[in-house]
Amino acid sequence: MFGVVPKTLWSKHQKSDELNRVQAAFNCFVVDTGQKRILVETGGGVRHKAIAKERMRLPERPIVLGEALSAAGFEPDSIDIVINTHLHWDHASGNTVDTPEGAAPALPRAIYYVQRGEVEHARERHPRDAVSYLPVNYEPLIDAGRMHLLDGDFNVMPGLDLRVAPGHNRDMMVVLVRDGDETWCQFADLAPYAAHVTPTWVAAFDLFPLETIATKTELFHRAAAEGWWCSFGHDPAISFAKIEVEEGKWRVRPDAR
Ligand SMILES: [Zn+2]
């Protein structure tokens, strides 16, 4: 998760178990405009093999996205739009549910957005990362015309923008929401943990680490200058934080809201 950063440094931010595993969340967010409800990410899903459960120490009974949404006051059929920042299994496995007729949209009324280049890369089945892509999370949605494939940056509606942020892979998007003079950004795997706020802290998963550094440097400077609320793909403790930079030192200030 922390790439070439030595454990002596990252262990100050993230505890690990005896096998060096760190706690990870599959962070999903709902944007409620009053007129539309938008779900950002659908998490790791429930289709885990026993061996994967053991290797990753996943909970015996995984959280079901629909149940988690209902518990938070958002019924699955009230979601209008789903945004997949990218299609890695740990971000998109709540997209569909299994029914006797096959995989069906888990958000029954929603349209789903993802980059076309991400789908093309997923379909390449490249040996480096094919394991991260489960076709059941996107092919049934594409077949049913429910997944819209985007060609670059996209304005979903006033105040809601998707921006291609290369590094983690070629076509991952960050999500920007603006309301008045406040901005929220879901950085997804551009910054999996708040500890990745230092632009050179790059996960070993990333296909293009130098691009990660460039993209993070640009976006984090804007986030710091404009006081954005920032969220991270997998941080189990910090949901929203502000970023500060002083004399080249990056830091996050979590907020309890
Ligand atoms: Zn990813």
PDB file of C-alpha atoms and ligand atoms in Angstrom:
ATOM      1  CA  MET A   1       0.000   0.000   0.000  1.00  0.00           C
ATOM      2  CA  PHE A   2       2.915   2.372   0.617  1.00  0.00           C
ATOM      3  CA  GLY A   3       5.198   1.235  -2.205  1.00  0.00           C
ATOM      4  CA  VAL A   4       8.840   2.166  -1.673  1.00  0.00           C
ATOM      5  CA  VAL A   5       8.118   4.122   1.523  1.00  0.00           C
ATOM      6  CA  PRO A   6       9.886   2.233   4.353  1.00  0.00           C
ATOM      7  CA  LYS A   7       7.764   0.700   7.094  1.00  0.00           C
ATOM      8  CA  THR A   8       9.651   2.788   9.638  1.00  0.00           C
ATOM      9  CA  LEU A   9       7.833   5.786   8.119  1.00  0.00           C
ATOM     10  CA  TRP A  10       4.399   4.437   7.131  1.00  0.00           C
ATOM     11  CA  SER A  11       3.909   2.530  10.392  1.00  0.00           C
ATOM     12  CA  LYS A  12       3.598   5.889  12.154  1.00  0.00           C
ATOM     13  CA  HIS A  13       0.380   6.429  10.196  1.00  0.00           C
ATOM     14  CA  GLN A  14      -1.049   2.945   9.760  1.00  0.00           C
ATOM     15  CA  LYS A  15      -0.900  -0.026  12.114  1.00  0.00           C
ATOM     16  CA  SER A  16      -0.321  -3.471  10.616  1.00  0.00           C
ATOM     17  CA  ASP A  17      -0.792  -7.068  11.720  1.00  0.00           C
ATOM     18  CA  GLU A  18       1.888  -9.770  11.967  1.00  0.00           C
ATOM     19  CA  LEU A  19       1.644 -10.336   8.190  1.00  0.00           C
ATOM     20  CA  ASN A  20       2.056  -6.608   7.437  1.00  0.00           C
ATOM     21  CA  ARG A  21      -1.617  -6.243   6.506  1.00  0.00           C
ATOM     22  CA  VAL A  22      -3.108  -2.807   7.138  1.00  0.00           C
ATOM     23  CA  GLN A  23      -6.746  -2.078   7.854  1.00  0.00           C
ATOM     24  CA  ALA A  24      -8.598  -0.890   4.755  1.00  0.00           C
ATOM     25  CA  ALA A  25     -12.065   0.498   4.143  1.00  0.00           C
ATOM     26  CA  PHE A  26     -13.975   0.363   0.853  1.00  0.00           C
ATOM     27  CA  ASN A  27     -15.104   3.970   1.086  1.00  0.00           C
ATOM     28  CA  CYS A  28     -18.343   4.851  -0.735  1.00  0.00           C
ATOM     29  CA  PHE A  29     -20.075   8.239  -0.639  1.00  0.00           C
ATOM     30  CA  VAL A  30     -23.567   9.539  -1.413  1.00  0.00           C
ATOM     31  CA  VAL A  31     -24.001  13.019  -2.854  1.00  0.00           C
ATOM     32  CA  ASP A  32     -27.572  14.216  -2.269  1.00  0.00           C
ATOM     33  CA  THR A  33     -28.429  17.384  -4.207  1.00  0.00           C
ATOM     34  CA  GLY A  34     -32.072  17.405  -3.144  1.00  0.00           C
ATOM     35  CA  GLN A  35     -33.069  16.529  -6.727  1.00  0.00           C
ATOM     36  CA  LYS A  36     -30.608  13.727  -7.471  1.00  0.00           C
ATOM     37  CA  ARG A  37     -28.759  11.138  -5.474  1.00  0.00           C
ATOM     38  CA  ILE A  38     -25.324  10.106  -6.665  1.00  0.00           C
ATOM     39  CA  LEU A  39     -23.396   7.141  -5.300  1.00  0.00           C
ATOM     40  CA  VAL A  40     -19.621   7.383  -5.618  1.00  0.00           C
ATOM     41  CA  GLU A  41     -18.054   3.876  -5.683  1.00  0.00           C
ATOM     42  CA  THR A  42     -19.799   0.632  -4.783  1.00  0.00           C
ATOM     43  CA  GLY A  43     -17.118  -1.071  -2.684  1.00  0.00           C
ATOM     44  CA  GLY A  44     -15.763  -4.596  -2.530  1.00  0.00           C
ATOM     45  CA  GLY A  45     -19.015  -6.533  -2.853  1.00  0.00           C
ATOM     46  CA  VAL A  46     -19.877  -9.931  -1.440  1.00  0.00           C
ATOM     47  CA  ARG A  47     -18.562 -12.412  -4.025  1.00  0.00           C
ATOM     48  CA  HIS A  48     -15.361 -13.393  -2.219  1.00  0.00           C
ATOM     49  CA  LYS A  49     -13.749 -16.814  -2.460  1.00  0.00           C
ATOM     50  CA  ALA A  50     -12.736 -18.442   0.814  1.00  0.00           C
ATOM     51  CA  ILE A  51      -9.042 -18.213  -0.048  1.00  0.00           C
ATOM     52  CA  ALA A  52      -9.295 -14.482  -0.789  1.00  0.00           C
ATOM     53  CA  LYS A  53     -11.194 -13.948   2.448  1.00  0.00           C
ATOM     54  CA  GLU A  54      -8.429 -15.638   4.352  1.00  0.00           C
ATOM     55  CA  ARG A  55      -5.575 -13.898   2.548  1.00  0.00           C
ATOM     56  CA  MET A  56      -7.095 -10.445   3.018  1.00  0.00           C
ATOM     57  CA  ARG A  57      -8.731 -11.202   6.350  1.00  0.00           C
ATOM     58  CA  LEU A  58     -12.084 -10.025   5.021  1.00  0.00           C
ATOM     59  CA  PRO A  59     -15.034 -10.174   7.419  1.00  0.00           C
ATOM     60  CA  GLU A  60     -16.885 -13.505   7.495  1.00  0.00           C
ATOM     61  CA  ARG A  61     -20.101 -11.721   6.554  1.00  0.00           C
ATOM     62  CA  PRO A  62     -19.257  -8.866   4.179  1.00  0.00           C
ATOM     63  CA  ILE A  63     -21.202  -5.618   4.259  1.00  0.00           C
ATOM     64  CA  VAL A  64     -23.967  -5.668   1.629  1.00  0.00           C
ATOM     65  CA  LEU A  65     -24.053  -2.339  -0.212  1.00  0.00           C
ATOM     66  CA  GLY A  66     -27.857  -2.170  -0.409  1.00  0.00           C
ATOM     67  CA  GLU A  67     -28.178  -2.808   3.328  1.00  0.00           C
ATOM     68  CA  ALA A  68     -25.525  -0.217   4.151  1.00  0.00           C
ATOM     69  CA  LEU A  69     -27.291   2.346   1.956  1.00  0.00           C
ATOM     70  CA  SER A  70     -30.682   1.623   3.553  1.00  0.00           C
ATOM     71  CA  ALA A  71     -29.151   1.893   7.026  1.00  0.00           C
ATOM     72  CA  ALA A  72     -27.792   5.306   6.073  1.00  0.00           C
ATOM     73  CA  GLY A  73     -31.249   6.424   4.906  1.00  0.00           C
ATOM     74  CA  PHE A  74     -30.698   6.006   1.149  1.00  0.00           C
ATOM     75  CA  GLU A  75     -32.771   3.196  -0.347  1.00  0.00           C
ATOM     76  CA  PRO A  76     -30.973   1.593  -3.313  1.00  0.00           C
ATOM     77  CA  ASP A  77     -33.853   2.509  -5.651  1.00  0.00           C
ATOM     78  CA  SER A  78     -33.432   6.179  -4.689  1.00  0.00           C
ATOM     79  CA  ILE A  79     -29.965   6.347  -6.288  1.00  0.00           C
ATOM     80  CA  ASP A  80     -30.047   8.074  -9.704  1.00  0.00           C
ATOM     81  CA  ILE A  81     -26.388   7.926 -10.683  1.00  0.00           C
ATOM     82  CA  VAL A  82     -23.445   5.678  -9.795  1.00  0.00           C
ATOM     83  CA  ILE A  83     -19.898   6.868 -10.390  1.00  0.00           C
ATOM     84  CA  ASN A  84     -17.154   4.253 -10.664  1.00  0.00           C
ATOM     85  CA  THR A  85     -13.851   6.125 -10.385  1.00  0.00           C
ATOM     86  CA  HIS A  86     -12.375   2.989 -11.964  1.00  0.00           C
ATOM     87  CA  LEU A  87     -13.315  -0.683 -12.208  1.00  0.00           C
ATOM     88  CA  HIS A  88     -10.926  -2.360  -9.762  1.00  0.00           C
ATOM     89  CA  TRP A  89     -12.869  -4.984  -7.812  1.00  0.00           C
ATOM     90  CA  ASP A  90     -12.514  -3.111  -4.514  1.00  0.00           C
ATOM     91  CA  HIS A  91     -14.325  -0.072  -6.000  1.00  0.00           C
ATOM     92  CA  ALA A  92     -16.967  -1.589  -8.271  1.00  0.00           C
ATOM     93  CA  SER A  93     -18.034  -4.962  -6.847  1.00  0.00           C
ATOM     94  CA  GLY A  94     -21.284  -3.579  -5.443  1.00  0.00           C
ATOM     95  CA  ASN A  95     -22.366  -2.577  -8.979  1.00  0.00           C
ATOM     96  CA  THR A  96     -24.392  -5.717  -9.578  1.00  0.00           C
ATOM     97  CA  VAL A  97     -26.271  -8.332  -7.582  1.00  0.00           C
ATOM     98  CA  ASP A  98     -26.831 -11.975  -8.483  1.00  0.00           C
ATOM     99  CA  THR A  99     -30.385 -12.991  -9.359  1.00  0.00           C
ATOM    100  CA  PRO A 100     -31.752 -16.277 -10.764  1.00  0.00           C
ATOM    101  CA  GLU A 101     -31.732 -14.545 -14.188  1.00  0.00           C
ATOM    102  CA  GLY A 102     -28.094 -13.474 -13.845  1.00  0.00           C
ATOM    103  CA  ALA A 103     -26.314 -10.334 -12.647  1.00  0.00           C
ATOM    104  CA  ALA A 104     -28.583  -7.291 -12.361  1.00  0.00           C
ATOM    105  CA  PRO A 105     -27.918  -3.648 -11.434  1.00  0.00           C
ATOM    106  CA  ALA A 106     -27.677  -3.332  -7.635  1.00  0.00           C
ATOM    107  CA  LEU A 107     -28.962   0.222  -7.927  1.00  0.00           C
ATOM    108  CA  PRO A 108     -32.091  -0.596  -9.911  1.00  0.00           C
ATOM    109  CA  ARG A 109     -32.835   2.889 -11.316  1.00  0.00           C
ATOM    110  CA  ALA A 110     -29.288   4.217 -11.675  1.00  0.00           C
ATOM    111  CA  ILE A 111     -27.128   4.975 -14.652  1.00  0.00           C
ATOM    112  CA  TYR A 112     -23.457   4.234 -14.114  1.00  0.00           C
ATOM    113  CA  TYR A 113     -20.516   6.336 -15.287  1.00  0.00           C
ATOM    114  CA  VAL A 114     -16.985   5.117 -16.003  1.00  0.00           C
ATOM    115  CA  GLN A 115     -14.249   6.010 -18.485  1.00  0.00           C
ATOM    116  CA  ARG A 116     -14.316   4.150 -21.816  1.00  0.00           C
ATOM    117  CA  GLY A 117     -10.525   3.711 -21.581  1.00  0.00           C
ATOM    118  CA  GLU A 118     -10.949   1.946 -18.236  1.00  0.00           C
ATOM    119  CA  VAL A 119     -13.352  -0.582 -19.776  1.00  0.00           C
ATOM    120  CA  GLU A 120     -10.980  -1.103 -22.709  1.00  0.00           C
ATOM    121  CA  HIS A 121      -8.090  -1.703 -20.317  1.00  0.00           C
ATOM    122  CA  ALA A 122     -10.181  -4.083 -18.197  1.00  0.00           C
ATOM    123  CA  ARG A 123     -11.017  -6.059 -21.367  1.00  0.00           C
ATOM    124  CA  GLU A 124      -7.323  -6.330 -22.335  1.00  0.00           C
ATOM    125  CA  ARG A 125      -6.864  -8.710 -19.388  1.00  0.00           C
ATOM    126  CA  HIS A 126      -3.293  -7.541 -18.964  1.00  0.00           C
ATOM    127  CA  PRO A 127      -1.294  -9.992 -16.800  1.00  0.00           C
ATOM    128  CA  ARG A 128      -0.252  -7.159 -14.463  1.00  0.00           C
ATOM    129  CA  ASP A 129      -3.768  -6.332 -13.248  1.00  0.00           C
ATOM    130  CA  ALA A 130      -6.357  -8.654 -14.827  1.00  0.00           C
ATOM    131  CA  VAL A 131      -6.973 -10.042 -11.342  1.00  0.00           C
ATOM    132  CA  SER A 132      -8.355  -6.627 -10.332  1.00  0.00           C
ATOM    133  CA  TYR A 133     -11.145  -6.685 -12.940  1.00  0.00           C
ATOM    134  CA  LEU A 134     -14.261  -8.840 -12.547  1.00  0.00           C
ATOM    135  CA  PRO A 135     -16.395  -8.670 -15.724  1.00  0.00           C
ATOM    136  CA  VAL A 136     -19.606  -9.312 -13.728  1.00  0.00           C
ATOM    137  CA  ASN A 137     -19.157  -5.807 -12.274  1.00  0.00           C
ATOM    138  CA  TYR A 138     -19.442  -4.049 -15.648  1.00  0.00           C
ATOM    139  CA  GLU A 139     -20.276  -6.263 -18.661  1.00  0.00           C
ATOM    140  CA  PRO A 140     -23.934  -6.872 -17.677  1.00  0.00           C
ATOM    141  CA  LEU A 141     -24.377  -3.112 -17.165  1.00  0.00           C
ATOM    142  CA  ILE A 142     -22.816  -2.298 -20.539  1.00  0.00           C
ATOM    143  CA  ASP A 143     -24.956  -4.983 -22.242  1.00  0.00           C
ATOM    144  CA  ALA A 144     -28.092  -3.511 -20.664  1.00  0.00           C
ATOM    145  CA  GLY A 145     -27.154   0.039 -21.756  1.00  0.00           C
ATOM    146  CA  ARG A 146     -26.950   1.122 -18.128  1.00  0.00           C
ATOM    147  CA  MET A 147     -23.253   2.026 -18.036  1.00  0.00           C
ATOM    148  CA  HIS A 148     -22.255   5.203 -19.853  1.00  0.00           C
ATOM    149  CA  LEU A 149     -18.693   5.222 -21.171  1.00  0.00           C
ATOM    150  CA  LEU A 150     -16.983   8.600 -20.932  1.00  0.00           C
ATOM    151  CA  ASP A 151     -14.218   9.985 -23.135  1.00  0.00           C
ATOM    152  CA  GLY A 152     -12.295  12.239 -20.750  1.00  0.00           C
ATOM    153  CA  ASP A 153     -13.358  14.824 -18.179  1.00  0.00           C
ATOM    154  CA  PHE A 154     -17.122  15.050 -17.758  1.00  0.00           C
ATOM    155  CA  ASN A 155     -19.609  17.427 -16.170  1.00  0.00           C
ATOM    156  CA  VAL A 156     -22.385  15.234 -14.726  1.00  0.00           C
ATOM    157  CA  MET A 157     -24.514  18.200 -13.625  1.00  0.00           C
ATOM    158  CA  PRO A 158     -23.853  21.712 -12.359  1.00  0.00           C
ATOM    159  CA  GLY A 159     -21.391  21.382  -9.478  1.00  0.00           C
ATOM    160  CA  LEU A 160     -20.462  17.741 -10.130  1.00  0.00           C
ATOM    161  CA  ASP A 161     -17.405  17.036 -12.256  1.00  0.00           C
ATOM    162  CA  LEU A 162     -15.423  13.916 -13.037  1.00  0.00           C
ATOM    163  CA  ARG A 163     -11.787  14.448 -13.871  1.00  0.00           C
ATOM    164  CA  VAL A 164      -9.381  11.899 -15.291  1.00  0.00           C
ATOM    165  CA  ALA A 165      -6.464  11.693 -12.845  1.00  0.00           C
ATOM    166  CA  PRO A 166      -3.809   9.378 -14.292  1.00  0.00           C
ATOM    167  CA  GLY A 167      -1.268   7.522 -12.192  1.00  0.00           C
ATOM    168  CA  HIS A 168      -2.939   4.706 -10.268  1.00  0.00           C
ATOM    169  CA  ASN A 169      -3.921   3.641 -13.752  1.00  0.00           C
ATOM    170  CA  ARG A 170      -4.476   5.509 -17.006  1.00  0.00           C
ATOM    171  CA  ASP A 171      -8.168   6.357 -16.702  1.00  0.00           C
ATOM    172  CA  MET A 172      -9.087   6.599 -13.027  1.00  0.00           C
ATOM    173  CA  MET A 173     -11.252   9.624 -12.232  1.00  0.00           C
ATOM    174  CA  VAL A 174     -11.464  11.838  -9.185  1.00  0.00           C
ATOM    175  CA  VAL A 175     -14.881  13.258  -8.253  1.00  0.00           C
ATOM    176  CA  LEU A 176     -15.280  16.986  -7.608  1.00  0.00           C
ATOM    177  CA  VAL A 177     -18.401  18.430  -6.007  1.00  0.00           C
ATOM    178  CA  ARG A 178     -18.833  22.181  -5.632  1.00  0.00           C
ATOM    179  CA  ASP A 179     -21.491  23.932  -3.558  1.00  0.00           C
ATOM    180  CA  GLY A 180     -21.141  27.677  -3.130  1.00  0.00           C
ATOM    181  CA  ASP A 181     -17.523  28.268  -2.197  1.00  0.00           C
ATOM    182  CA  GLU A 182     -17.001  24.726  -0.836  1.00  0.00           C
ATOM    183  CA  THR A 183     -15.431  21.888  -2.802  1.00  0.00           C
ATOM    184  CA  TRP A 184     -15.249  18.185  -1.994  1.00  0.00           C
ATOM    185  CA  CYS A 185     -12.929  15.796  -3.782  1.00  0.00           C
ATOM    186  CA  GLN A 186     -12.939  12.018  -3.639  1.00  0.00           C
ATOM    187  CA  PHE A 187      -9.371  11.132  -4.573  1.00  0.00           C
ATOM    188  CA  ALA A 188     -10.094   7.382  -4.760  1.00  0.00           C
ATOM    189  CA  ASP A 189      -6.840   5.481  -5.298  1.00  0.00           C
ATOM    190  CA  LEU A 190      -4.857   8.561  -6.209  1.00  0.00           C
ATOM    191  CA  ALA A 191      -4.574   8.795  -2.417  1.00  0.00           C
ATOM    192  CA  PRO A 192      -5.822   5.543  -0.844  1.00  0.00           C
ATOM    193  CA  TYR A 193      -5.028   6.764   2.682  1.00  0.00           C
ATOM    194  CA  ALA A 194      -4.695  10.229   4.163  1.00  0.00           C
ATOM    195  CA  ALA A 195      -1.047   9.269   4.741  1.00  0.00           C
ATOM    196  CA  HIS A 196      -0.609   9.404   0.941  1.00  0.00           C
ATOM    197  CA  VAL A 197      -0.927  13.197   1.105  1.00  0.00           C
ATOM    198  CA  THR A 198       2.816  13.494   0.494  1.00  0.00           C
ATOM    199  CA  PRO A 199       2.896  13.288  -3.318  1.00  0.00           C
ATOM    200  CA  THR A 200       5.866  10.875  -3.387  1.00  0.00           C
ATOM    201  CA  TRP A 201       4.033   8.321  -1.195  1.00  0.00           C
ATOM    202  CA  VAL A 202       2.771   6.110  -3.999  1.00  0.00           C
ATOM    203  CA  ALA A 203       1.233   2.638  -3.659  1.00  0.00           C
ATOM    204  CA  ALA A 204       3.063  -0.224  -5.374  1.00  0.00           C
ATOM    205  CA  PHE A 205      -0.179  -1.022  -7.225  1.00  0.00           C
ATOM    206  CA  ASP A 206       0.121   2.118  -9.325  1.00  0.00           C
ATOM    207  CA  LEU A 207       0.839   1.485 -12.995  1.00  0.00           C
ATOM    208  CA  PHE A 208       2.334   4.952 -13.593  1.00  0.00           C
ATOM    209  CA  PRO A 209       3.958   6.171 -10.361  1.00  0.00           C
ATOM    210  CA  LEU A 210       5.574   9.274 -11.867  1.00  0.00           C
ATOM    211  CA  GLU A 211       2.174  10.345 -13.183  1.00  0.00           C
ATOM    212  CA  THR A 212       0.690   9.742  -9.733  1.00  0.00           C
ATOM    213  CA  ILE A 213       3.219  12.179  -8.307  1.00  0.00           C
ATOM    214  CA  ALA A 214       2.477  14.796 -10.983  1.00  0.00           C
ATOM    215  CA  THR A 215      -1.321  14.465 -10.689  1.00  0.00           C
ATOM    216  CA  LYS A 216      -1.251  14.524  -6.884  1.00  0.00           C
ATOM    217  CA  THR A 217       1.071  17.515  -6.765  1.00  0.00           C
ATOM    218  CA  GLU A 218      -1.247  19.529  -9.008  1.00  0.00           C
ATOM    219  CA  LEU A 219      -4.507  18.539  -7.308  1.00  0.00           C
ATOM    220  CA  PHE A 220      -3.186  18.733  -3.727  1.00  0.00           C
ATOM    221  CA  HIS A 221      -1.831  22.248  -4.286  1.00  0.00           C
ATOM    222  CA  ARG A 222      -5.316  23.286  -5.460  1.00  0.00           C
ATOM    223  CA  ALA A 223      -6.936  21.420  -2.554  1.00  0.00           C
ATOM    224  CA  ALA A 224      -4.683  23.207  -0.062  1.00  0.00           C
ATOM    225  CA  ALA A 225      -5.062  26.642  -1.674  1.00  0.00           C
ATOM    226  CA  GLU A 226      -8.860  26.423  -1.994  1.00  0.00           C
ATOM    227  CA  GLY A 227      -9.551  24.529   1.267  1.00  0.00           C
ATOM    228  CA  TRP A 228     -11.194  21.499  -0.358  1.00  0.00           C
ATOM    229  CA  TRP A 229     -12.761  18.756   1.730  1.00  0.00           C
ATOM    230  CA  CYS A 230     -10.817  15.659   0.754  1.00  0.00           C
ATOM    231  CA  SER A 231     -11.706  11.962   0.935  1.00  0.00           C
ATOM    232  CA  PHE A 232      -9.549   8.924   0.310  1.00  0.00           C
ATOM    233  CA  GLY A 233     -10.247   5.537  -1.263  1.00  0.00           C
ATOM    234  CA  HIS A 234      -9.408   3.227   1.615  1.00  0.00           C
ATOM    235  CA  ASP A 235      -8.681   5.197   4.791  1.00  0.00           C
ATOM    236  CA  PRO A 236     -10.593   3.418   7.581  1.00  0.00           C
ATOM    237  CA  ALA A 237     -10.429   6.340  10.017  1.00  0.00           C
ATOM    238  CA  ILE A 238     -10.566   9.604   8.074  1.00  0.00           C
ATOM    239  CA  SER A 239     -13.686  10.345   6.019  1.00  0.00           C
ATOM    240  CA  PHE A 240     -13.147  14.041   5.355  1.00  0.00           C
ATOM    241  CA  ALA A 241     -10.019  16.135   5.799  1.00  0.00           C
ATOM    242  CA  LYS A 242      -8.373  19.316   4.646  1.00  0.00           C
ATOM    243  CA  ILE A 243      -4.880  19.356   3.183  1.00  0.00           C
ATOM    244  CA  GLU A 244      -2.158  21.757   4.258  1.00  0.00           C
ATOM    245  CA  VAL A 245       1.305  22.346   2.848  1.00  0.00           C
ATOM    246  CA  GLU A 246       3.969  24.381   4.538  1.00  0.00           C
ATOM    247  CA  GLU A 247       7.583  24.601   3.394  1.00  0.00           C
ATOM    248  CA  GLY A 248       7.185  21.422   1.344  1.00  0.00           C
ATOM    249  CA  LYS A 249       5.671  19.437   4.243  1.00  0.00           C
ATOM    250  CA  TRP A 250       2.222  17.983   3.548  1.00  0.00           C
ATOM    251  CA  ARG A 251      -0.286  17.279   6.266  1.00  0.00           C
ATOM    252  CA  VAL A 252      -3.995  16.483   6.643  1.00  0.00           C
ATOM    253  CA  ARG A 253      -6.361  17.976   9.178  1.00  0.00           C
ATOM    254  CA  PRO A 254      -9.237  15.523   9.708  1.00  0.00           C
ATOM    255  CA  ASP A 255     -12.682  16.849  10.424  1.00  0.00           C
ATOM    256  CA  ALA A 256     -15.168  15.125  12.662  1.00  0.00           C
ATOM    257  CA  ARG A 257     -18.307  16.227  10.770  1.00  0.00           C
TER     258      ARG A 257
HETATM  259 ZN    ZN B   1      -7.653   0.763  -7.679  1.00  0.00          ZN
END
